[in-house]
Tab-separated table of C-alpha atoms in Angstrom:
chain	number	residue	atom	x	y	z
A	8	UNK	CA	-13.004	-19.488	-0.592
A	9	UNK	CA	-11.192	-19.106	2.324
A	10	UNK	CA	-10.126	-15.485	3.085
A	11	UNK	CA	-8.029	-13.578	5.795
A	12	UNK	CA	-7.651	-9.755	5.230
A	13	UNK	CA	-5.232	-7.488	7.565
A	14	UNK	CA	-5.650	-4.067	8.555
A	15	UNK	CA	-4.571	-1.125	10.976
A	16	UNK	CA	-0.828	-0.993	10.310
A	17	UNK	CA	1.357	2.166	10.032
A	18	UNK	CA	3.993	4.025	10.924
A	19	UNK	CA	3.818	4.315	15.010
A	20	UNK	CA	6.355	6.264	17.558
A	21	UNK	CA	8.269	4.097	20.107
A	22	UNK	CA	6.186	3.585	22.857
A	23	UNK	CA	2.708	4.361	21.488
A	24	UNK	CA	-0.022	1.734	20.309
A	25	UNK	CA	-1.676	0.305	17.697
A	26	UNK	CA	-3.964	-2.196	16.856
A	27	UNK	CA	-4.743	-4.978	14.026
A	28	UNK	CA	-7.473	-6.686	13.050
A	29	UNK	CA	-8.108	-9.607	10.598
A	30	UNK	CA	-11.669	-10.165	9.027
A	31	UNK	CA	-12.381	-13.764	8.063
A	32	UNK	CA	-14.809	-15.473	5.446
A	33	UNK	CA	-15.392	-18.212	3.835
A	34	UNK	CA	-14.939	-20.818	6.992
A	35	UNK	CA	-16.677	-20.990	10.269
A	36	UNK	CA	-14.749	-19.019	12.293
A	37	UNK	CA	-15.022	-19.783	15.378
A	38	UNK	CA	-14.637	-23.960	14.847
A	39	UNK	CA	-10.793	-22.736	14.257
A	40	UNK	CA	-8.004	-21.072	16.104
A	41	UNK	CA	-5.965	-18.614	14.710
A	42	UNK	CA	-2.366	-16.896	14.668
A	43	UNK	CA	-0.474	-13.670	14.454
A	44	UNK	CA	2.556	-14.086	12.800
A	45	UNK	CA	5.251	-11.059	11.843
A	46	UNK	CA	7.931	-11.245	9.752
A	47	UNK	CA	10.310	-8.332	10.005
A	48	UNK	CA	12.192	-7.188	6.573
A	49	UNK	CA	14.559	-9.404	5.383
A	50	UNK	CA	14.399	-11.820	8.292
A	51	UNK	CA	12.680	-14.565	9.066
A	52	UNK	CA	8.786	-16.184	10.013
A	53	UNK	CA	8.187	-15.577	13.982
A	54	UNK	CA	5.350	-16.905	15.717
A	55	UNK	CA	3.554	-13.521	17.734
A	56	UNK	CA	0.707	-15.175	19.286
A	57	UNK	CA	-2.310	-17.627	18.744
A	58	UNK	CA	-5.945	-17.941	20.560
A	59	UNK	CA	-8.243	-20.594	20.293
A	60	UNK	CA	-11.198	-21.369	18.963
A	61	UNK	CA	-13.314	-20.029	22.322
A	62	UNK	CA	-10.447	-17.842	23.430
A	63	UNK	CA	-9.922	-20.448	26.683
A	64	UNK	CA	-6.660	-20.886	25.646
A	65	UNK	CA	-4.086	-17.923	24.305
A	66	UNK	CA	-0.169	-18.406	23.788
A	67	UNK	CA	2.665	-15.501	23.386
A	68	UNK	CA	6.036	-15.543	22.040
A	69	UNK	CA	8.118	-14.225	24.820
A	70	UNK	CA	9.283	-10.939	23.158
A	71	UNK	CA	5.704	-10.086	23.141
A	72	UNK	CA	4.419	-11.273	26.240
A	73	UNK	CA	3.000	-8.684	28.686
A	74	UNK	CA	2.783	-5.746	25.792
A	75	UNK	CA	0.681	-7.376	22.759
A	76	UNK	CA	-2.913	-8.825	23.412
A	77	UNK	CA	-4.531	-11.271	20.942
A	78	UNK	CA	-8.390	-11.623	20.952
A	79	UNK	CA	-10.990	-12.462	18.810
A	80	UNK	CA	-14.928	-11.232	18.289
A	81	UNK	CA	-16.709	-14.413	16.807
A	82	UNK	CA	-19.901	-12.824	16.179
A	83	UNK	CA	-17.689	-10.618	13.965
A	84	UNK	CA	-15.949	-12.804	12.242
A	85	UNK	CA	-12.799	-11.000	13.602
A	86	UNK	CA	-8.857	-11.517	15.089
A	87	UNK	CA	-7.069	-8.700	16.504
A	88	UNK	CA	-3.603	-7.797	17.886
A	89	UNK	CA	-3.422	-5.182	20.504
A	90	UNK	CA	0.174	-3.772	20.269
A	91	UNK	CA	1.403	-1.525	23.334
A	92	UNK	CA	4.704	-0.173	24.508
A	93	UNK	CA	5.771	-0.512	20.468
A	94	UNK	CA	9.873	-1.270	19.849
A	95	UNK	CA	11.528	-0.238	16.929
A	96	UNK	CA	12.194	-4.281	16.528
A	97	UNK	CA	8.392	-5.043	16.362
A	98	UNK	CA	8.720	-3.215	12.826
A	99	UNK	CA	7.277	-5.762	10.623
A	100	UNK	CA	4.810	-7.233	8.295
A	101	UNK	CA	2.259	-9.022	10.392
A	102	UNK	CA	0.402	-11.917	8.859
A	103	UNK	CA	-3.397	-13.325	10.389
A	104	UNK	CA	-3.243	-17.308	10.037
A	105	UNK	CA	-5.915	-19.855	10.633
A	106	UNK	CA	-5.255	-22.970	12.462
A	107	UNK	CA	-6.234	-26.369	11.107
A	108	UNK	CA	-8.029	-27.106	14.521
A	109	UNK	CA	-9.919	-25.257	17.198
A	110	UNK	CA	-6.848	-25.628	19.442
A	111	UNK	CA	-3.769	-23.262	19.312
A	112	UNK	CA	-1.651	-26.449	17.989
A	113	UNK	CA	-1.838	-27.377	14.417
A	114	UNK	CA	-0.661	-25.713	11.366
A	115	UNK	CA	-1.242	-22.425	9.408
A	116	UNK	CA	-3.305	-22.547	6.270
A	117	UNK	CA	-4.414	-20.439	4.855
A	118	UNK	CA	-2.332	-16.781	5.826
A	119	UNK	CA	-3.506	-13.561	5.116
A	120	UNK	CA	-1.191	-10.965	2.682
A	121	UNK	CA	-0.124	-9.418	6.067
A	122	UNK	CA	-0.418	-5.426	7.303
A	123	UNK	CA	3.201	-3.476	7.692
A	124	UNK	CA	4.005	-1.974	11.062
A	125	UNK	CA	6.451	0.469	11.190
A	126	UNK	CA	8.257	1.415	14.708
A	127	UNK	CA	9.787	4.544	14.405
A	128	UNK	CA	10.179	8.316	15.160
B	26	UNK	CA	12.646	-22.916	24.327
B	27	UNK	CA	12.385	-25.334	21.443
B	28	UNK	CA	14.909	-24.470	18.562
B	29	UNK	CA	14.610	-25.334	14.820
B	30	UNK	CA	18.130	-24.956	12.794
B	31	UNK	CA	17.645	-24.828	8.720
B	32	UNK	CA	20.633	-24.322	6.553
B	33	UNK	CA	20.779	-21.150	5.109
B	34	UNK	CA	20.530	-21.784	1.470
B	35	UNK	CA	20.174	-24.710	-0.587
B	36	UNK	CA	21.100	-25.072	-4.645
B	37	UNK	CA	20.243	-27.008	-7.122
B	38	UNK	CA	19.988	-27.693	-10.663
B	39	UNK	CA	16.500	-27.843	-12.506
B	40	UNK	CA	15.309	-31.701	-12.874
B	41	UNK	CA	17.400	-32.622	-9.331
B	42	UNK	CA	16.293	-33.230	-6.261
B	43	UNK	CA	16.288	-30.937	-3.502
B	44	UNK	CA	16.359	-31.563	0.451
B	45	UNK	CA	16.154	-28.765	2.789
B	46	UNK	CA	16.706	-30.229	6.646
B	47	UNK	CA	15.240	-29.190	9.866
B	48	UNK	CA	17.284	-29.823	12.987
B	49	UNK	CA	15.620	-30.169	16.447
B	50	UNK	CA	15.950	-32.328	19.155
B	51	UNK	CA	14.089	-35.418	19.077
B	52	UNK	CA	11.568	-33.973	16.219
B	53	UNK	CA	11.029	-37.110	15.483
B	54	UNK	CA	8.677	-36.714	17.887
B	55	UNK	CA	6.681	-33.943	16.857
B	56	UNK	CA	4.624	-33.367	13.733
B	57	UNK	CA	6.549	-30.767	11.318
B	58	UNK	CA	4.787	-28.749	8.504
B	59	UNK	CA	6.425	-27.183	6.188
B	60	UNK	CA	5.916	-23.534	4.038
B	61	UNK	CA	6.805	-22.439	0.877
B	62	UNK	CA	7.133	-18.301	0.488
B	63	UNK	CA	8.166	-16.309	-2.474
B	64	UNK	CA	9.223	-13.084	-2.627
B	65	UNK	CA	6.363	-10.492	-1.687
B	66	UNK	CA	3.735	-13.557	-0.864
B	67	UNK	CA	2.664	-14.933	2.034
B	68	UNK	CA	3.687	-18.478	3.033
B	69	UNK	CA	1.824	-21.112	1.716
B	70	UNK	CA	1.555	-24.697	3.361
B	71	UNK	CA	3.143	-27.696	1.173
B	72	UNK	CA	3.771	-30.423	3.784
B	73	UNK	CA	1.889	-30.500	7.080
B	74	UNK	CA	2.329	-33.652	9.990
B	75	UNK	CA	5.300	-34.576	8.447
B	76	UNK	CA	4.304	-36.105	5.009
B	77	UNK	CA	0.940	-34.631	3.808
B	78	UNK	CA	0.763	-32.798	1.102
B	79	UNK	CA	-2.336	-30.360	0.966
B	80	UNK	CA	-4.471	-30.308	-2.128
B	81	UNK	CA	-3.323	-28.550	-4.888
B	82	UNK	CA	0.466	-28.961	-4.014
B	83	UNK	CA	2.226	-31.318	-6.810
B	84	UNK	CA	3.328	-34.937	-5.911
B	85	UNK	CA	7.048	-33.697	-6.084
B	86	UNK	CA	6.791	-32.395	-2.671
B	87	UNK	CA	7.534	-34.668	0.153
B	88	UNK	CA	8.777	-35.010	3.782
B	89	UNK	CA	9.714	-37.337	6.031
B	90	UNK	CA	10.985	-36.984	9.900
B	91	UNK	CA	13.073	-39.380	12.157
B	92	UNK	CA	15.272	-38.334	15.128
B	93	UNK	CA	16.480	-35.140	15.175
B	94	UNK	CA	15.998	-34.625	11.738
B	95	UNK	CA	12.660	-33.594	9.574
B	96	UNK	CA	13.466	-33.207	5.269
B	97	UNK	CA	11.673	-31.427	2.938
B	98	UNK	CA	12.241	-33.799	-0.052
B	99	UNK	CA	11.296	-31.580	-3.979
B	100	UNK	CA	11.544	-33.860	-6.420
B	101	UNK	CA	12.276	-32.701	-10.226
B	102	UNK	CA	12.859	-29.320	-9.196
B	103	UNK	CA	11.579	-26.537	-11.136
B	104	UNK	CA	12.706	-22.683	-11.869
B	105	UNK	CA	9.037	-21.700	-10.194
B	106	UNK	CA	9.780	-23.928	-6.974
B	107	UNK	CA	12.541	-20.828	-6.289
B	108	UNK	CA	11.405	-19.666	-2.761
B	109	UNK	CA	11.985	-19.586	0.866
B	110	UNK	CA	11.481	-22.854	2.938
B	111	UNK	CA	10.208	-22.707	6.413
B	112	UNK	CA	9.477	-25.601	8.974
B	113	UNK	CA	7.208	-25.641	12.115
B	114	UNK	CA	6.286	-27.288	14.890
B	115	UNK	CA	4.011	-27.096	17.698
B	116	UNK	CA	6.348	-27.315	20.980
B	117	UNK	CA	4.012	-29.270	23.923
B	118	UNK	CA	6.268	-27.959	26.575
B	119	UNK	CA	6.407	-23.874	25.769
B	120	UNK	CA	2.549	-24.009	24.530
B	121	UNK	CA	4.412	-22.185	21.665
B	122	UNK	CA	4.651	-22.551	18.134
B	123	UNK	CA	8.295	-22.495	16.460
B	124	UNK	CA	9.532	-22.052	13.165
B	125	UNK	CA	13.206	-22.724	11.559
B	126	UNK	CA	14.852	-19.342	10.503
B	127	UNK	CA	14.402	-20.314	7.069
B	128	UNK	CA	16.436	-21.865	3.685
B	129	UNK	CA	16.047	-20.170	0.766
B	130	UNK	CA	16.504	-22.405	-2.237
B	131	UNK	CA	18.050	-21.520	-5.747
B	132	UNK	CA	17.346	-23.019	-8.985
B	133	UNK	CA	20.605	-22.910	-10.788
C-alpha cells in the first residue's frame, strides 16, 4: 500500500523557519515526482511546489518562490519543504503528494493526511 | 499565470445528476484531473486526463473537456458523494501546476 506520512509542523513566529518532511513506502520512490501542496483553513487547494523524480527539475508557486526549498533524499525514501522567512498567510495544512510520473507534470495520487503550520506570534 | 474558475457551490437532489464546470482558456487543450475532498480528508483523485476514472472510483463519475470548458459529470448522486470538488491542470507555459478554487457540492 501506498503511503505518504507528514511531519515537522507547528506553531512558528513570523519570520523564523521550519521544515517538513514526508516519508514514503510502498512505491519506488524515486521512479516518481512528488508535490507539496497547502491548503490554508477554510480556503482552497494551492499548489506549493513539486521536484522530480532525480531532482533535475523543481517548480514553485510564486508566493513561495525564493523563501521555501523543496528537495528530496531518495536513499531515504524522503520529501521535504524548507520554509524560511514564514508569513502569517503560509498558515496552513500542508499535504505531500506523489506524481503519477517521474516528471513534475501529471496528477496527484495518492496525498498524504497533511502536517498544520501555524504562522503566528 | 494560468487560471481555473469553478462555481462556488453546486446542489442537487439524491438520484440526479450533478456537473461541476471548470473554466480555463482553451483547456481543451490540456489534460484536467479532478479531486474529491471531504471534510477533514485529504483529496482523493476521481477523474485524471480528462475521463479516467482510477480504480476503485464508481462508474458514476465522469468527465469530459472541450474548449474552454472541462465537467465533472456524477451520475445518480448519492448523500456520501457530499464533498468539495477540485480540478487541475498542469500549465506547459508557467512549469506550474494549477488548481480551480473549488465547488463544494450539496446533496439536498
Amino acid at each position: 500500500e501506498v503511503q505518504l506520512v507528514e511531519s515537522g509542523g507547528g506553531l512558528v513566529q513570523p519570520g523564523r523557519s521550519l521544515r517538513l518532511s514526508c516519508a514514503a513506502s510502498g512505491f519506488t520512490f524515486d521512479d516518481y515526482a512528488m508535490h507539496w501542496v497547502r491548503q490554508a483553513p477554510g480556503k482552497g487547494l494551492e499548489w506549493v511546489s513539486g521536484i522530480s523524480w532525480n531532482s533535475g527539475s523543481i517548480g514553485y508557486a510564486d508566493s513561495v518562490k525564493g523563501r521555501f526549498t523543496i528537495s528530496r533524499d531518495n536513499a531515504k525514501n524522503s520529501l521535504y519543504l524548507q520554509m524560511n522567512s514564514l508569513r502569517a498567510e503560509d498558515t496552513a495544512l500542508y499535504y505531500c503528494a506523489k506524481d503519477r510520473v517521474g516528471a513534475t507534470t501529471g496528477w496527484f495520487d495518492p496525498w498524504g493526511q497533511g502536517t498544520l503550520v501555524t504562522v503566528s506570534s | 499565470s494560468y487560471v481555473l474558475t469553478q462555481p462556488p457551490s453546486v446542489s442537487v437532489a439524491p438520484g440526479q445528476t450533478a456537473r461541476i464546470t471548470c473554466g480555463g482558456n482553451n483547456i481543451g487543450s490540456k489534460s484536467v484531473h479532478w479531486y474529491q475532498q471531504k471534510p477533514g480528508q485529504a483529496p482523493v483523485l476521481v477523474v485524471y486526463d480528462d475521463s479516467d476514472r482510477p480504480s476503485g472510483i464508481p462508474e458514476r463519475f465522469s468527465g469530459s473537456n472541450s474548449g474552454n470548458t472541462a465537467t465533472l459529470t456524477i451520475s445518480r448522486v448519492e448523500a456520501g458523494d457530499e464533498a468539495d470538488y477540485y480540478c487541475q491542470v498542469w500549465d506547459s507555459s508557467s512549469d506550474h501546476q494549477v488548481f480551480g478554487g473549488g465547488t463544494k457540492l450539496t446533496v439536498l
